[in-house]
Amino acid sequence: MNFRDNIYSEVKTKKAVSTIRSISSGRRHVIKISNIAAEKTNYLSKRAKTKNLISAPTDRIAIFANEYIPNHFTNEEWIKYSLLINGKSYDIVPLNSNKPGVKIIKYSKFKDGESHAIILEEPIKEAYLTITIITPDPNETPYLSNLKVVSGKGV
């Protein structure tokens, strides 16, 4: 089989000038991919709950998480976090986010008036994290990665 290619050589006038050349050494190859099927995933809104995250009583707890929310999503809360601390539930946002809300839950004898913190009257003995991811439709979803629960004692 002979192939023909077009050569455009007139640069000054920018007119397409074609010259047809036969290439006798050309070969045609077919690439066949077997057993691959395109699939479409259907995403659903889901909720996940962890086991107890605390092994010894601690004073402070927060979360760190990387979120990806596509730009065309509306300004709603697509990923929600809730910490069940000593039997009481608190909504929380990641420390590294710019979302407004509570970022740390801590035990302290003094109320310091921090708007991003909830002050507890007793040390944290148990903590369960619940994450809810809401999908706007079955074809796309927000993305969560690098989730860390940070806990420790005050100095």
JSON list of C-alpha atoms in Angstrom, two decimals:
[
{"chain": "A", "resi": 1, "resn": "MET", "atom": "CA", "xyz": [0.00, 0.00, 0.00]},
{"chain": "A", "resi": 2, "resn": "ASN", "atom": "CA", "xyz": [1.35, 3.43, -0.89]},
{"chain": "A", "resi": 3, "resn": "PHE", "atom": "CA", "xyz": [0.92, 6.43, 1.37]},
{"chain": "A", "resi": 4, "resn": "ARG", "atom": "CA", "xyz": [0.63, 9.99, 0.23]},
{"chain": "A", "resi": 5, "resn": "ASP", "atom": "CA", "xyz": [1.56, 12.96, 2.35]},
{"chain": "A", "resi": 6, "resn": "ASN", "atom": "CA", "xyz": [1.04, 16.63, 1.76]},
{"chain": "A", "resi": 7, "resn": "ILE", "atom": "CA", "xyz": [4.00, 18.95, 1.93]},
{"chain": "A", "resi": 8, "resn": "TYR", "atom": "CA", "xyz": [3.36, 22.65, 2.51]},
{"chain": "A", "resi": 9, "resn": "SER", "atom": "CA", "xyz": [6.42, 24.51, 1.34]},
{"chain": "A", "resi": 10, "resn": "GLU", "atom": "CA", "xyz": [5.37, 28.06, 0.45]},
{"chain": "A", "resi": 11, "resn": "VAL", "atom": "CA", "xyz": [6.11, 30.05, 3.61]},
{"chain": "A", "resi": 12, "resn": "LYS", "atom": "CA", "xyz": [6.15, 33.62, 2.26]},
{"chain": "A", "resi": 13, "resn": "THR", "atom": "CA", "xyz": [2.64, 33.71, 0.84]},
{"chain": "A", "resi": 14, "resn": "LYS", "atom": "CA", "xyz": [1.25, 31.34, 3.45]},
{"chain": "A", "resi": 15, "resn": "LYS", "atom": "CA", "xyz": [-0.61, 29.50, 0.73]},
{"chain": "A", "resi": 16, "resn": "ALA", "atom": "CA", "xyz": [-0.83, 25.78, 1.02]},
{"chain": "A", "resi": 17, "resn": "VAL", "atom": "CA", "xyz": [1.07, 24.19, -1.81]},
{"chain": "A", "resi": 18, "resn": "SER", "atom": "CA", "xyz": [0.72, 20.47, -1.89]},
{"chain": "A", "resi": 19, "resn": "THR", "atom": "CA", "xyz": [3.06, 18.01, -3.49]},
{"chain": "A", "resi": 20, "resn": "ILE", "atom": "CA", "xyz": [2.01, 14.41, -3.53]},
{"chain": "A", "resi": 21, "resn": "ARG", "atom": "CA", "xyz": [4.71, 11.83, -2.91]},
{"chain": "A", "resi": 22, "resn": "SER", "atom": "CA", "xyz": [4.30, 8.09, -2.94]},
{"chain": "A", "resi": 23, "resn": "ILE", "atom": "CA", "xyz": [6.06, 6.21, -0.16]},
{"chain": "A", "resi": 24, "resn": "SER", "atom": "CA", "xyz": [6.53, 2.63, -1.21]},
{"chain": "A", "resi": 25, "resn": "SER", "atom": "CA", "xyz": [8.14, 1.50, 2.05]},
{"chain": "A", "resi": 26, "resn": "GLY", "atom": "CA", "xyz": [5.22, 2.56, 4.23]},
{"chain": "A", "resi": 27, "resn": "ARG", "atom": "CA", "xyz": [3.43, -0.07, 6.32]},
{"chain": "A", "resi": 28, "resn": "ARG", "atom": "CA", "xyz": [0.13, 0.01, 8.13]},
{"chain": "A", "resi": 29, "resn": "HIS", "atom": "CA", "xyz": [-0.16, -1.47, 11.62]},
{"chain": "A", "resi": 30, "resn": "VAL", "atom": "CA", "xyz": [-3.28, -2.13, 13.64]},
{"chain": "A", "resi": 31, "resn": "ILE", "atom": "CA", "xyz": [-3.10, -1.81, 17.42]},
{"chain": "A", "resi": 32, "resn": "LYS", "atom": "CA", "xyz": [-5.73, -3.91, 19.11]},
{"chain": "A", "resi": 33, "resn": "ILE", "atom": "CA", "xyz": [-6.60, -3.62, 22.78]},
{"chain": "A", "resi": 34, "resn": "SER", "atom": "CA", "xyz": [-8.57, -6.54, 24.12]},
{"chain": "A", "resi": 35, "resn": "ASN", "atom": "CA", "xyz": [-10.62, -7.02, 27.28]},
{"chain": "A", "resi": 36, "resn": "ILE", "atom": "CA", "xyz": [-10.80, -3.34, 28.22]},
{"chain": "A", "resi": 37, "resn": "ALA", "atom": "CA", "xyz": [-14.23, -1.94, 28.84]},
{"chain": "A", "resi": 38, "resn": "ALA", "atom": "CA", "xyz": [-15.19, 1.62, 29.69]},
{"chain": "A", "resi": 39, "resn": "GLU", "atom": "CA", "xyz": [-17.26, 1.90, 32.84]},
{"chain": "A", "resi": 40, "resn": "LYS", "atom": "CA", "xyz": [-19.07, 4.69, 34.56]},
{"chain": "A", "resi": 41, "resn": "THR", "atom": "CA", "xyz": [-19.03, 4.88, 38.34]},
{"chain": "A", "resi": 42, "resn": "ASN", "atom": "CA", "xyz": [-22.13, 5.91, 40.24]},
{"chain": "A", "resi": 43, "resn": "TYR", "atom": "CA", "xyz": [-21.20, 7.88, 43.35]},
{"chain": "A", "resi": 44, "resn": "LEU", "atom": "CA", "xyz": [-23.48, 7.96, 46.36]},
{"chain": "A", "resi": 45, "resn": "SER", "atom": "CA", "xyz": [-23.46, 10.15, 49.45]},
{"chain": "A", "resi": 46, "resn": "LYS", "atom": "CA", "xyz": [-21.85, 8.14, 52.25]},
{"chain": "A", "resi": 47, "resn": "ARG", "atom": "CA", "xyz": [-21.09, 8.35, 55.94]},
{"chain": "A", "resi": 48, "resn": "ALA", "atom": "CA", "xyz": [-18.15, 6.62, 57.66]},
{"chain": "A", "resi": 49, "resn": "LYS", "atom": "CA", "xyz": [-17.47, 6.32, 61.38]},
{"chain": "A", "resi": 50, "resn": "THR", "atom": "CA", "xyz": [-14.16, 5.37, 63.01]},
{"chain": "A", "resi": 51, "resn": "LYS", "atom": "CA", "xyz": [-13.49, 3.28, 66.08]},
{"chain": "A", "resi": 52, "resn": "ASN", "atom": "CA", "xyz": [-12.34, 5.02, 69.27]},
{"chain": "A", "resi": 53, "resn": "LEU", "atom": "CA", "xyz": [-9.32, 7.17, 68.35]},
{"chain": "A", "resi": 54, "resn": "ILE", "atom": "CA", "xyz": [-8.08, 7.76, 71.92]},
{"chain": "A", "resi": 55, "resn": "SER", "atom": "CA", "xyz": [-5.99, 5.16, 73.77]},
{"chain": "A", "resi": 56, "resn": "ALA", "atom": "CA", "xyz": [-5.11, 7.36, 76.76]},
{"chain": "A", "resi": 57, "resn": "PRO", "atom": "CA", "xyz": [-6.81, 10.54, 78.03]},
{"chain": "A", "resi": 58, "resn": "THR", "atom": "CA", "xyz": [-5.69, 13.66, 76.19]},
{"chain": "A", "resi": 59, "resn": "ASP", "atom": "CA", "xyz": [-6.35, 17.41, 76.32]},
{"chain": "A", "resi": 60, "resn": "ARG", "atom": "CA", "xyz": [-6.76, 18.45, 72.68]},
{"chain": "A", "resi": 61, "resn": "ILE", "atom": "CA", "xyz": [-8.01, 16.97, 69.43]},
{"chain": "A", "resi": 62, "resn": "ALA", "atom": "CA", "xyz": [-8.36, 18.27, 65.87]},
{"chain": "A", "resi": 63, "resn": "ILE", "atom": "CA", "xyz": [-8.31, 16.96, 62.32]},
{"chain": "A", "resi": 64, "resn": "PHE", "atom": "CA", "xyz": [-6.13, 17.70, 59.32]},
{"chain": "A", "resi": 65, "resn": "ALA", "atom": "CA", "xyz": [-7.48, 16.86, 55.85]},
{"chain": "A", "resi": 66, "resn": "ASN", "atom": "CA", "xyz": [-6.96, 17.75, 52.21]},
{"chain": "A", "resi": 67, "resn": "GLU", "atom": "CA", "xyz": [-10.19, 18.28, 50.34]},
{"chain": "A", "resi": 68, "resn": "TYR", "atom": "CA", "xyz": [-10.82, 18.75, 46.64]},
{"chain": "A", "resi": 69, "resn": "ILE", "atom": "CA", "xyz": [-14.15, 20.30, 45.74]},
{"chain": "A", "resi": 70, "resn": "PRO", "atom": "CA", "xyz": [-14.56, 20.88, 41.97]},
{"chain": "A", "resi": 71, "resn": "ASN", "atom": "CA", "xyz": [-14.88, 24.57, 41.05]},
{"chain": "A", "resi": 72, "resn": "HIS", "atom": "CA", "xyz": [-18.30, 24.20, 39.49]},
{"chain": "A", "resi": 73, "resn": "PHE", "atom": "CA", "xyz": [-19.85, 22.82, 42.72]},
{"chain": "A", "resi": 74, "resn": "THR", "atom": "CA", "xyz": [-22.05, 25.31, 44.57]},
{"chain": "A", "resi": 75, "resn": "ASN", "atom": "CA", "xyz": [-20.92, 26.82, 47.89]},
{"chain": "A", "resi": 76, "resn": "GLU", "atom": "CA", "xyz": [-22.36, 24.11, 50.10]},
{"chain": "A", "resi": 77, "resn": "GLU", "atom": "CA", "xyz": [-20.73, 21.88, 52.64]},
{"chain": "A", "resi": 78, "resn": "TRP", "atom": "CA", "xyz": [-19.85, 18.76, 50.62]},
{"chain": "A", "resi": 79, "resn": "ILE", "atom": "CA", "xyz": [-17.66, 17.10, 53.25]},
{"chain": "A", "resi": 80, "resn": "LYS", "atom": "CA", "xyz": [-18.76, 17.21, 56.89]},
{"chain": "A", "resi": 81, "resn": "TYR", "atom": "CA", "xyz": [-16.80, 16.11, 59.97]},
{"chain": "A", "resi": 82, "resn": "SER", "atom": "CA", "xyz": [-18.21, 15.35, 63.38]},
{"chain": "A", "resi": 83, "resn": "LEU", "atom": "CA", "xyz": [-16.32, 14.27, 66.51]},
{"chain": "A", "resi": 84, "resn": "LEU", "atom": "CA", "xyz": [-18.13, 12.38, 69.24]},
{"chain": "A", "resi": 85, "resn": "ILE", "atom": "CA", "xyz": [-16.15, 13.37, 72.35]},
{"chain": "A", "resi": 86, "resn": "ASN", "atom": "CA", "xyz": [-16.97, 11.77, 75.71]},
{"chain": "A", "resi": 87, "resn": "GLY", "atom": "CA", "xyz": [-20.49, 11.01, 74.44]},
{"chain": "A", "resi": 88, "resn": "LYS", "atom": "CA", "xyz": [-21.25, 14.46, 72.98]},
{"chain": "A", "resi": 89, "resn": "SER", "atom": "CA", "xyz": [-21.13, 15.30, 69.25]},
{"chain": "A", "resi": 90, "resn": "TYR", "atom": "CA", "xyz": [-19.34, 18.37, 67.85]},
{"chain": "A", "resi": 91, "resn": "ASP", "atom": "CA", "xyz": [-19.15, 19.56, 64.23]},
{"chain": "A", "resi": 92, "resn": "ILE", "atom": "CA", "xyz": [-15.56, 20.39, 63.30]},
{"chain": "A", "resi": 93, "resn": "VAL", "atom": "CA", "xyz": [-13.58, 21.60, 60.26]},
{"chain": "A", "resi": 94, "resn": "PRO", "atom": "CA", "xyz": [-9.97, 20.69, 59.38]},
{"chain": "A", "resi": 95, "resn": "LEU", "atom": "CA", "xyz": [-7.17, 22.77, 60.92]},
{"chain": "A", "resi": 96, "resn": "ASN", "atom": "CA", "xyz": [-5.66, 23.44, 57.50]},
{"chain": "A", "resi": 97, "resn": "SER", "atom": "CA", "xyz": [-8.87, 24.67, 55.87]},
{"chain": "A", "resi": 98, "resn": "ASN", "atom": "CA", "xyz": [-10.12, 28.21, 55.45]},
{"chain": "A", "resi": 99, "resn": "LYS", "atom": "CA", "xyz": [-13.68, 27.19, 56.33]},
{"chain": "A", "resi": 100, "resn": "PRO", "atom": "CA", "xyz": [-15.29, 28.98, 59.25]},
{"chain": "A", "resi": 101, "resn": "GLY", "atom": "CA", "xyz": [-16.07, 26.85, 62.26]},
{"chain": "A", "resi": 102, "resn": "VAL", "atom": "CA", "xyz": [-14.60, 24.93, 65.15]},
{"chain": "A", "resi": 103, "resn": "LYS", "atom": "CA", "xyz": [-11.09, 23.65, 64.42]},
{"chain": "A", "resi": 104, "resn": "ILE", "atom": "CA", "xyz": [-9.99, 22.29, 67.80]},
{"chain": "A", "resi": 105, "resn": "ILE", "atom": "CA", "xyz": [-11.66, 20.74, 70.82]},
{"chain": "A", "resi": 106, "resn": "LYS", "atom": "CA", "xyz": [-9.70, 21.04, 74.05]},
{"chain": "A", "resi": 107, "resn": "TYR", "atom": "CA", "xyz": [-9.86, 20.53, 77.77]},
{"chain": "A", "resi": 108, "resn": "SER", "atom": "CA", "xyz": [-9.02, 23.60, 79.81]},
{"chain": "A", "resi": 109, "resn": "LYS", "atom": "CA", "xyz": [-9.83, 24.99, 83.23]},
{"chain": "A", "resi": 110, "resn": "PHE", "atom": "CA", "xyz": [-10.02, 28.49, 81.76]},
{"chain": "A", "resi": 111, "resn": "LYS", "atom": "CA", "xyz": [-12.28, 29.86, 79.04]},
{"chain": "A", "resi": 112, "resn": "ASP", "atom": "CA", "xyz": [-10.10, 31.85, 76.66]},
{"chain": "A", "resi": 113, "resn": "GLY", "atom": "CA", "xyz": [-12.83, 32.98, 74.26]},
{"chain": "A", "resi": 114, "resn": "GLU", "atom": "CA", "xyz": [-11.29, 31.46, 71.12]},
{"chain": "A", "resi": 115, "resn": "SER", "atom": "CA", "xyz": [-14.00, 31.32, 68.44]},
{"chain": "A", "resi": 116, "resn": "HIS", "atom": "CA", "xyz": [-12.32, 28.43, 66.63]},
{"chain": "A", "resi": 117, "resn": "ALA", "atom": "CA", "xyz": [-12.17, 26.21, 69.74]},
{"chain": "A", "resi": 118, "resn": "ILE", "atom": "CA", "xyz": [-14.59, 24.37, 72.01]},
{"chain": "A", "resi": 119, "resn": "ILE", "atom": "CA", "xyz": [-13.52, 24.18, 75.66]},
{"chain": "A", "resi": 120, "resn": "LEU", "atom": "CA", "xyz": [-14.37, 20.99, 77.57]},
{"chain": "A", "resi": 121, "resn": "GLU", "atom": "CA", "xyz": [-14.60, 20.68, 81.33]},
{"chain": "A", "resi": 122, "resn": "GLU", "atom": "CA", "xyz": [-12.99, 17.22, 81.43]},
{"chain": "A", "resi": 123, "resn": "PRO", "atom": "CA", "xyz": [-10.12, 15.51, 79.56]},
{"chain": "A", "resi": 124, "resn": "ILE", "atom": "CA", "xyz": [-10.92, 13.69, 76.33]},
{"chain": "A", "resi": 125, "resn": "LYS", "atom": "CA", "xyz": [-11.31, 9.98, 77.11]},
{"chain": "A", "resi": 126, "resn": "GLU", "atom": "CA", "xyz": [-12.96, 8.80, 73.90]},
{"chain": "A", "resi": 127, "resn": "ALA", "atom": "CA", "xyz": [-13.32, 10.24, 70.40]},
{"chain": "A", "resi": 128, "resn": "TYR", "atom": "CA", "xyz": [-15.09, 8.91, 67.32]},
{"chain": "A", "resi": 129, "resn": "LEU", "atom": "CA", "xyz": [-14.84, 10.68, 63.96]},
{"chain": "A", "resi": 130, "resn": "THR", "atom": "CA", "xyz": [-17.76, 10.63, 61.53]},
{"chain": "A", "resi": 131, "resn": "ILE", "atom": "CA", "xyz": [-17.19, 11.83, 57.97]},
{"chain": "A", "resi": 132, "resn": "THR", "atom": "CA", "xyz": [-20.06, 12.50, 55.58]},
{"chain": "A", "resi": 133, "resn": "ILE", "atom": "CA", "xyz": [-19.34, 13.02, 51.87]},
{"chain": "A", "resi": 134, "resn": "ILE", "atom": "CA", "xyz": [-22.25, 14.39, 49.88]},
{"chain": "A", "resi": 135, "resn": "THR", "atom": "CA", "xyz": [-22.35, 13.95, 46.11]},
{"chain": "A", "resi": 136, "resn": "PRO", "atom": "CA", "xyz": [-24.40, 16.35, 43.94]},
{"chain": "A", "resi": 137, "resn": "ASP", "atom": "CA", "xyz": [-25.12, 13.68, 41.34]},
{"chain": "A", "resi": 138, "resn": "PRO", "atom": "CA", "xyz": [-24.01, 10.10, 40.56]},
{"chain": "A", "resi": 139, "resn": "ASN", "atom": "CA", "xyz": [-21.30, 11.22, 38.11]},
{"chain": "A", "resi": 140, "resn": "GLU", "atom": "CA", "xyz": [-18.98, 13.28, 40.34]},
{"chain": "A", "resi": 141, "resn": "THR", "atom": "CA", "xyz": [-17.90, 13.58, 43.93]},
{"chain": "A", "resi": 142, "resn": "PRO", "atom": "CA", "xyz": [-15.73, 15.71, 46.19]},
{"chain": "A", "resi": 143, "resn": "TYR", "atom": "CA", "xyz": [-12.40, 14.14, 47.16]},
{"chain": "A", "resi": 144, "resn": "LEU", "atom": "CA", "xyz": [-10.80, 13.71, 50.58]},
{"chain": "A", "resi": 145, "resn": "SER", "atom": "CA", "xyz": [-7.20, 12.67, 51.22]},
{"chain": "A", "resi": 146, "resn": "ASN", "atom": "CA", "xyz": [-4.40, 12.86, 53.78]},
{"chain": "A", "resi": 147, "resn": "LEU", "atom": "CA", "xyz": [-6.78, 12.66, 56.73]},
{"chain": "A", "resi": 148, "resn": "LYS", "atom": "CA", "xyz": [-5.06, 12.87, 60.12]},
{"chain": "A", "resi": 149, "resn": "VAL", "atom": "CA", "xyz": [-6.43, 13.08, 63.64]},
{"chain": "A", "resi": 150, "resn": "VAL", "atom": "CA", "xyz": [-4.17, 15.22, 65.80]},
{"chain": "A", "resi": 151, "resn": "SER", "atom": "CA", "xyz": [-4.30, 14.91, 69.58]},
{"chain": "A", "resi": 152, "resn": "GLY", "atom": "CA", "xyz": [-2.07, 15.83, 72.50]},
{"chain": "A", "resi": 153, "resn": "LYS", "atom": "CA", "xyz": [-1.67, 17.53, 75.82]},
{"chain": "A", "resi": 154, "resn": "GLY", "atom": "CA", "xyz": [-1.36, 21.24, 76.51]},
{"chain": "A", "resi": 155, "resn": "VAL", "atom": "CA", "xyz": [1.88, 22.70, 77.80]}
]
